[in-house]
């Protein structure tokens, strides 16, 4: 009989690919119970593919974060009593201290996955909420049985900054290919609310809608790029208010922007495959962005899209190193806009060349390798 593992994350599982991949990796050796908020009030308990999905009694976004989080912690405590797991696996900063405290109360083995790396820095001050989360990680990280980071660069910083005895296990955000999960007809009918034009090229950004992720920068690009290039945005976030404002302030620009609401991970690559080029943008204002570990690169690659990205070291190694697109230096805004637009046009013109290189890239960056690292670490730590 397999041991029970209770996994938790304070975000909807429907759109969290990293958590889903950890479930896939460990479900063959443990009975996994996943506890998270949900967008679906009517679906509180579901068993699917031998994994039990449990939703919080409060649907995602219905109450202020502090109240939802308190209720979430109380529920997690009681589910630990009911399920009686042998291992607790917490994802992301909200579950760091809670996972440690509950596991100590019930003498459980622990795994913690640090999705982010948000530290106090000289020119980047943490607000009160982020400061509390940082303090909780500072207190807790050294006490977990297995500690995970999103790449080797972050692992090194974590070891030094938090004075850890061991380097955290590096599990990169490499996605599985889901191309062909659903038909093109289904994708267009369900998600696409605009008509494709033969003479148009479509550049796409998928992810969190925030100005620091380049949303305003991308819309400004349209002022430079030819009018036969449209911008597709997939996701949601605070910058959507800015995009909606364009409808009144710059209607001609707004008409070149196509918005698609959040798409489930299992359908995202099929949606992306309809377009011509993928965009990745991170600022250089803090270590979390400088050492970014985006799953977008792998999602675009599986969807067959060449990529234009910013010049973080981790992106240069992937995009320039494998010639699957181009990265652009972050200079003054006008120069950056010019370089981005120039590289977008060049990559679109030589699309076949970059698409040929995507095959080698996806062959060398497979989810299987990250899966094996996690499984081997868990078996060695808990089962030997």
Coordinates of C-alpha atoms in Angstrom, one line a residue:
X1 CA 0.0 0.0 0.0
X2 CA 1.4 3.4 -1.0
X3 CA 2.1 6.1 1.6
X4 CA -0.1 9.2 1.5
X5 CA 1.3 12.6 0.5
X6 CA -0.6 15.8 1.2
X7 CA 0.3 18.5 -1.3
X8 CA -1.0 22.1 -1.1
X9 CA -0.8 25.4 -3.0
X10 CA -2.6 28.7 -2.4
X11 CA -3.7 29.2 -6.0
X12 CA -6.1 27.4 -8.4
X13 CA -4.6 24.1 -9.5
X14 CA -6.4 24.5 -12.9
X15 CA -3.7 26.9 -14.1
X16 CA -0.6 25.9 -12.1
X17 CA 1.6 23.8 -14.4
X18 CA 4.5 23.5 -11.9
X19 CA 2.3 21.9 -9.2
X20 CA 0.6 19.6 -11.8
X21 CA 4.1 18.4 -12.9
X22 CA 5.1 17.6 -9.3
X23 CA 1.8 15.6 -9.0
X24 CA 2.6 13.7 -12.2
X25 CA 6.1 12.9 -11.0
X26 CA 5.2 11.5 -7.6
X27 CA 1.8 9.9 -8.2
X28 CA 3.3 6.6 -9.1
X29 CA 5.0 6.2 -5.8
X30 CA 2.5 7.9 -3.4
X31 CA -1.2 8.4 -3.0
X32 CA -1.4 12.1 -3.5
X33 CA -4.0 14.5 -2.0
X34 CA -3.9 18.0 -3.5
X35 CA -5.5 20.8 -1.5
X36 CA -5.9 24.2 -3.2
X37 CA -8.5 26.9 -3.8
X38 CA -10.7 26.5 -6.9
X39 CA -12.7 28.5 -9.3
X40 CA -15.4 25.9 -9.2
X41 CA -17.6 26.1 -6.1
X42 CA -19.5 22.9 -7.0
X43 CA -16.4 20.7 -7.2
X44 CA -15.0 20.2 -3.8
X45 CA -13.7 16.7 -3.9
X46 CA -12.7 14.7 -7.0
X47 CA -10.6 11.7 -7.6
X48 CA -8.9 11.7 -11.0
X49 CA -6.1 9.4 -12.2
X50 CA -5.5 8.1 -8.7
X51 CA -5.0 11.7 -7.3
X52 CA -7.5 13.2 -4.9
X53 CA -8.2 16.9 -5.6
X54 CA -9.7 18.8 -2.6
X55 CA -10.9 22.4 -3.0
X56 CA -11.1 25.0 -0.2
X57 CA -14.6 25.9 0.9
X58 CA -13.9 29.5 -0.3
X59 CA -13.7 29.8 -4.1
X60 CA -10.6 31.7 -5.4
X61 CA -10.8 35.5 -5.3
X62 CA -14.2 35.6 -3.4
X63 CA -12.8 37.1 -0.2
X64 CA -9.7 39.3 0.7
X65 CA -6.5 37.3 0.6
X66 CA -5.8 37.5 4.3
X67 CA -9.2 36.0 5.2
X68 CA -9.1 33.3 2.5
X69 CA -5.6 32.4 3.6
X70 CA -6.6 32.0 7.3
X71 CA -9.5 29.8 6.3
X72 CA -7.1 27.8 4.0
X73 CA -4.6 27.2 6.8
X74 CA -7.4 26.0 9.2
X75 CA -8.7 23.6 6.5
X76 CA -5.2 22.3 5.7
X77 CA -4.7 21.5 9.4
X78 CA -8.0 19.5 9.6
X79 CA -7.3 17.7 6.3
X80 CA -4.0 16.7 7.7
X81 CA -5.8 15.1 10.6
X82 CA -8.4 13.4 8.3
X83 CA -5.9 12.2 5.7
X84 CA -3.1 11.3 8.0
X85 CA -0.3 11.6 5.4
X86 CA 3.3 10.6 5.9
X87 CA 4.7 13.5 3.8
X88 CA 3.6 17.1 3.4
X89 CA 4.6 19.0 0.2
X90 CA 4.1 22.8 0.2
X91 CA 4.2 24.9 -2.9
X92 CA 5.2 28.6 -3.0
X93 CA 5.7 31.2 -0.3
X94 CA 2.2 31.1 1.3
X95 CA 2.7 27.4 2.2
X96 CA 6.2 27.7 3.6
X97 CA 5.7 28.3 7.3
X98 CA 2.3 26.6 7.4
X99 CA 3.7 23.4 6.0
X100 CA 6.6 23.4 8.5
X101 CA 4.4 24.0 11.5
X102 CA 1.7 21.4 10.7
X103 CA 4.3 18.8 9.7
X104 CA 6.1 19.3 13.1
X105 CA 2.9 18.9 15.0
X106 CA 2.2 15.6 13.3
X107 CA 5.9 14.5 12.9
X108 CA 5.7 14.3 9.1
X109 CA 8.4 14.4 6.4
X110 CA 8.5 17.6 4.4
X111 CA 9.1 19.0 0.9
X112 CA 8.9 22.7 0.1
X113 CA 9.1 24.1 -3.5
X114 CA 10.1 27.8 -3.6
X115 CA 8.4 28.9 -6.8
X116 CA 9.7 32.5 -6.4
X117 CA 12.9 34.1 -5.1
X118 CA 11.9 37.4 -3.6
X119 CA 14.5 39.0 -1.3
X120 CA 15.1 42.4 0.1
X121 CA 17.5 44.2 -2.2
X122 CA 19.2 47.6 -2.3
X123 CA 16.8 49.2 -4.9
X124 CA 13.9 46.8 -4.3
X125 CA 12.1 47.1 -1.0
X126 CA 9.5 44.6 0.1
X127 CA 6.0 45.6 1.1
X128 CA 4.6 44.4 4.4
X129 CA 3.1 41.2 2.9
X130 CA 6.2 40.2 1.0
X131 CA 8.4 41.0 4.0
X132 CA 6.3 38.6 6.2
X133 CA 6.6 35.9 3.5
X134 CA 10.3 36.5 3.2
X135 CA 10.7 36.2 7.0
X136 CA 8.7 33.0 7.0
X137 CA 11.1 31.5 4.4
X138 CA 14.1 32.7 6.2
X139 CA 13.0 31.0 9.4
X140 CA 11.8 27.8 7.7
X141 CA 13.9 26.9 4.7
X142 CA 16.7 25.1 6.5
X143 CA 14.3 22.9 8.4
X144 CA 12.7 21.1 5.4
X145 CA 13.8 17.6 4.5
X146 CA 13.8 18.4 0.8
X147 CA 14.0 22.0 -0.5
X148 CA 13.4 22.8 -4.2
X149 CA 14.2 25.8 -6.4
X150 CA 13.2 26.6 -9.9
X151 CA 16.7 26.6 -11.4
X152 CA 20.4 26.1 -10.4
X153 CA 21.1 29.8 -10.4
X154 CA 18.4 30.5 -7.8
X155 CA 19.5 27.5 -5.8
X156 CA 23.0 29.0 -5.4
X157 CA 21.6 32.3 -4.3
X158 CA 19.3 30.6 -1.8
X159 CA 22.1 28.6 -0.3
X160 CA 24.3 31.7 0.2
X161 CA 21.5 34.2 1.3
X162 CA 19.8 31.8 3.7
X163 CA 23.0 30.2 4.9
X164 CA 21.8 26.7 4.0
X165 CA 24.0 23.6 4.6
X166 CA 22.9 22.0 1.3
X167 CA 22.2 23.3 -2.2
X168 CA 18.4 23.2 -2.9
X169 CA 17.3 20.6 -5.5
X170 CA 16.9 22.4 -8.9
X171 CA 13.6 21.4 -10.8
X172 CA 13.2 23.6 -13.8
X173 CA 9.8 24.7 -15.2
X174 CA 10.0 22.4 -18.2
X175 CA 6.6 21.6 -19.5
X176 CA 5.3 18.5 -21.2
X177 CA 4.1 18.6 -24.8
X178 CA 0.3 18.7 -24.9
X179 CA 0.0 19.5 -28.6
X180 CA -3.0 17.6 -30.1
X181 CA -4.9 17.3 -26.8
X182 CA -7.9 18.9 -28.5
X183 CA -8.7 19.7 -32.1
X184 CA -8.1 23.0 -33.9
X185 CA -11.8 23.4 -34.4
X186 CA -12.5 23.0 -30.7
X187 CA -9.8 25.5 -29.8
X188 CA -11.2 28.1 -32.2
X189 CA -14.8 27.7 -31.1
X190 CA -14.0 27.7 -27.4
X191 CA -11.2 30.3 -27.0
X192 CA -10.9 32.5 -30.1
X193 CA -13.2 35.5 -30.2
X194 CA -11.7 37.1 -33.4
X195 CA -11.4 36.3 -37.0
X196 CA -7.9 35.4 -38.4
X197 CA -6.8 37.4 -41.4
X198 CA -4.5 35.9 -44.0
X199 CA -2.3 38.9 -44.3
X200 CA -1.9 39.3 -40.6
X201 CA 1.0 38.0 -38.4
X202 CA 0.2 37.3 -34.7
X203 CA 2.7 37.7 -31.9
X204 CA 1.6 36.3 -28.6
X205 CA 2.2 36.8 -24.9
X206 CA 0.9 34.2 -22.5
X207 CA 1.0 34.8 -18.7
X208 CA 0.3 37.3 -16.0
X209 CA -0.9 40.7 -17.2
X210 CA 1.4 43.2 -15.4
X211 CA 3.4 46.1 -16.7
X212 CA 6.6 44.6 -15.2
X213 CA 5.9 41.6 -17.5
X214 CA 6.0 43.9 -20.5
X215 CA 2.3 44.5 -21.2
X216 CA 2.6 48.3 -21.8
X217 CA 5.9 47.7 -23.6
X218 CA 4.2 45.2 -26.0
X219 CA 1.4 47.6 -26.8
X220 CA 3.9 50.4 -27.4
X221 CA 5.6 48.0 -29.9
X222 CA 2.5 48.1 -32.0
X223 CA 3.2 51.8 -32.7
X224 CA 6.5 50.8 -34.4
X225 CA 5.6 47.4 -36.0
X226 CA 3.8 47.3 -39.3
X227 CA 0.0 47.3 -39.2
X228 CA -0.1 43.7 -40.4
X229 CA 1.1 42.5 -37.0
X230 CA -1.4 42.0 -34.2
X231 CA -0.7 41.3 -30.5
X232 CA -2.5 38.4 -28.8
X233 CA -2.6 38.4 -25.0
X234 CA -3.5 35.2 -23.1
X235 CA -4.2 35.4 -19.4
X236 CA -5.3 38.0 -16.9
X237 CA -4.0 40.5 -14.3
X238 CA -3.9 44.1 -13.2
X239 CA -2.6 45.5 -16.5
X240 CA -5.8 44.5 -18.2
X241 CA -7.3 47.8 -16.9
X242 CA -4.6 49.7 -18.9
X243 CA -5.4 47.6 -22.0
X244 CA -9.1 48.4 -21.6
X245 CA -8.3 52.1 -21.3
X246 CA -6.8 52.0 -24.8
X247 CA -10.3 51.3 -26.2
X248 CA -11.2 54.9 -25.3
X249 CA -7.8 56.6 -25.7
X250 CA -6.4 54.9 -28.8
X251 CA -9.0 52.8 -30.6
X252 CA -6.8 52.1 -33.7
X253 CA -4.1 50.5 -31.4
X254 CA -6.7 48.7 -29.4
X255 CA -8.1 47.0 -32.6
X256 CA -4.7 45.3 -33.1
X257 CA -4.9 43.7 -29.6
X258 CA -6.7 40.4 -29.2
X259 CA -7.4 39.2 -25.7
X260 CA -8.0 35.6 -24.7
X261 CA -8.9 34.7 -21.1
X262 CA -7.0 32.2 -19.0
X263 CA -6.6 28.9 -20.8
X264 CA -6.1 25.5 -18.9
X265 CA -2.6 24.2 -19.2
X266 CA -3.7 21.1 -21.1
X267 CA -5.1 23.3 -23.9
X268 CA -2.6 26.2 -23.9
X269 CA -0.1 24.8 -26.3
X270 CA -2.8 24.0 -28.9
X271 CA -4.0 27.7 -28.6
X272 CA -0.5 29.0 -28.9
X273 CA 0.2 26.9 -32.0
X274 CA -2.3 29.1 -33.9
X275 CA 0.1 32.1 -33.8
X276 CA 3.4 33.1 -35.2
X277 CA 5.8 34.2 -32.5
X278 CA 6.0 34.1 -28.7
X279 CA 7.1 37.0 -26.4
X280 CA 8.9 36.8 -23.0
X281 CA 9.6 39.9 -21.0
X282 CA 11.2 40.3 -17.5
X283 CA 12.5 43.4 -16.0
X284 CA 16.0 43.6 -14.3
X285 CA 14.7 45.2 -11.1
X286 CA 15.1 42.2 -8.7
X287 CA 16.8 38.8 -8.4
X288 CA 13.5 37.0 -9.0
X289 CA 13.3 38.5 -12.5
X290 CA 17.1 38.4 -13.2
X291 CA 17.2 34.7 -12.5
X292 CA 13.8 34.0 -14.1
X293 CA 12.8 30.4 -14.9
X294 CA 9.8 30.8 -17.2
X295 CA 7.8 27.8 -18.4
X296 CA 6.6 30.1 -21.3
X297 CA 9.8 29.3 -23.2
X298 CA 9.0 25.6 -23.2
X299 CA 5.3 26.2 -23.9
X300 CA 6.1 28.3 -26.9
X301 CA 8.7 25.8 -28.1
X302 CA 6.3 22.9 -27.9
X303 CA 3.7 25.0 -29.8
X304 CA 6.2 25.6 -32.6
X305 CA 6.7 29.3 -32.0
X306 CA 10.1 31.1 -32.3
X307 CA 10.7 33.4 -29.3
X308 CA 11.7 37.0 -28.7
X309 CA 12.8 37.7 -25.1
X310 CA 14.7 40.0 -22.8
X311 CA 18.4 39.5 -22.0
X312 CA 18.4 37.7 -18.7
X313 CA 21.2 35.1 -18.5
X314 CA 18.8 32.2 -18.2
X315 CA 16.9 33.4 -21.3
X316 CA 20.0 34.0 -23.3
X317 CA 21.2 30.4 -22.7
X318 CA 17.9 29.0 -23.9
X319 CA 16.8 31.4 -26.7
X320 CA 20.1 32.5 -28.2
X321 CA 22.0 29.4 -27.2
X322 CA 19.7 27.1 -29.2
X323 CA 18.9 29.7 -31.9
X324 CA 15.1 29.4 -31.3
X325 CA 14.7 33.2 -31.5
X326 CA 16.4 36.3 -30.3
X327 CA 16.9 38.1 -27.0
X328 CA 17.0 41.9 -26.7
X329 CA 19.1 44.1 -24.4
X330 CA 17.1 46.2 -22.0
X331 CA 18.2 49.8 -22.7
X332 CA 16.4 53.1 -22.6
X333 CA 12.8 52.4 -23.7
X334 CA 13.0 53.9 -27.2
X335 CA 16.1 51.8 -28.0
X336 CA 14.6 48.7 -26.5
X337 CA 11.4 49.2 -28.5
X338 CA 13.5 49.6 -31.7
X339 CA 15.6 46.4 -31.0
X340 CA 12.5 44.3 -30.1
X341 CA 10.7 45.4 -33.3
X342 CA 13.8 44.8 -35.4
X343 CA 14.2 41.3 -34.0
X344 CA 10.5 40.5 -34.3
X345 CA 10.6 41.3 -38.0
X346 CA 13.8 39.4 -38.6
X347 CA 12.6 36.3 -36.8
X348 CA 9.2 36.4 -38.6
X349 CA 11.0 36.7 -41.9
X350 CA 13.2 33.7 -41.1
X351 CA 10.6 31.7 -39.3
X352 CA 11.5 28.4 -40.9
X353 CA 15.1 28.5 -39.7
X354 CA 14.1 29.1 -36.1
X355 CA 11.4 26.5 -36.2
X356 CA 13.9 23.9 -37.3
X357 CA 15.9 24.6 -34.2
X358 CA 12.9 24.1 -31.9
X359 CA 13.0 20.3 -32.5
X360 CA 16.6 20.0 -31.0
X361 CA 15.6 22.3 -28.2
X362 CA 12.6 20.3 -27.1
X363 CA 14.5 17.0 -27.4
X364 CA 17.2 18.3 -25.0
X365 CA 14.7 19.9 -22.6
X366 CA 12.3 17.2 -21.6
X367 CA 10.0 17.1 -18.5
X368 CA 11.2 13.5 -18.0
X369 CA 14.6 14.7 -16.8
X370 CA 13.2 17.0 -14.2
X371 CA 10.7 14.3 -13.2
X372 CA 13.5 11.8 -12.6
X373 CA 15.5 14.3 -10.5
X374 CA 12.5 14.8 -8.1
X375 CA 11.6 11.1 -7.9
X376 CA 15.2 10.1 -7.2
X377 CA 15.6 12.7 -4.5
X378 CA 12.4 11.7 -2.8
X379 CA 13.1 8.0 -2.9
X380 CA 16.7 8.5 -1.6
X381 CA 15.5 10.8 1.2
X382 CA 12.4 8.9 2.4
X383 CA 12.5 5.4 1.1
X384 CA 16.1 4.2 1.8

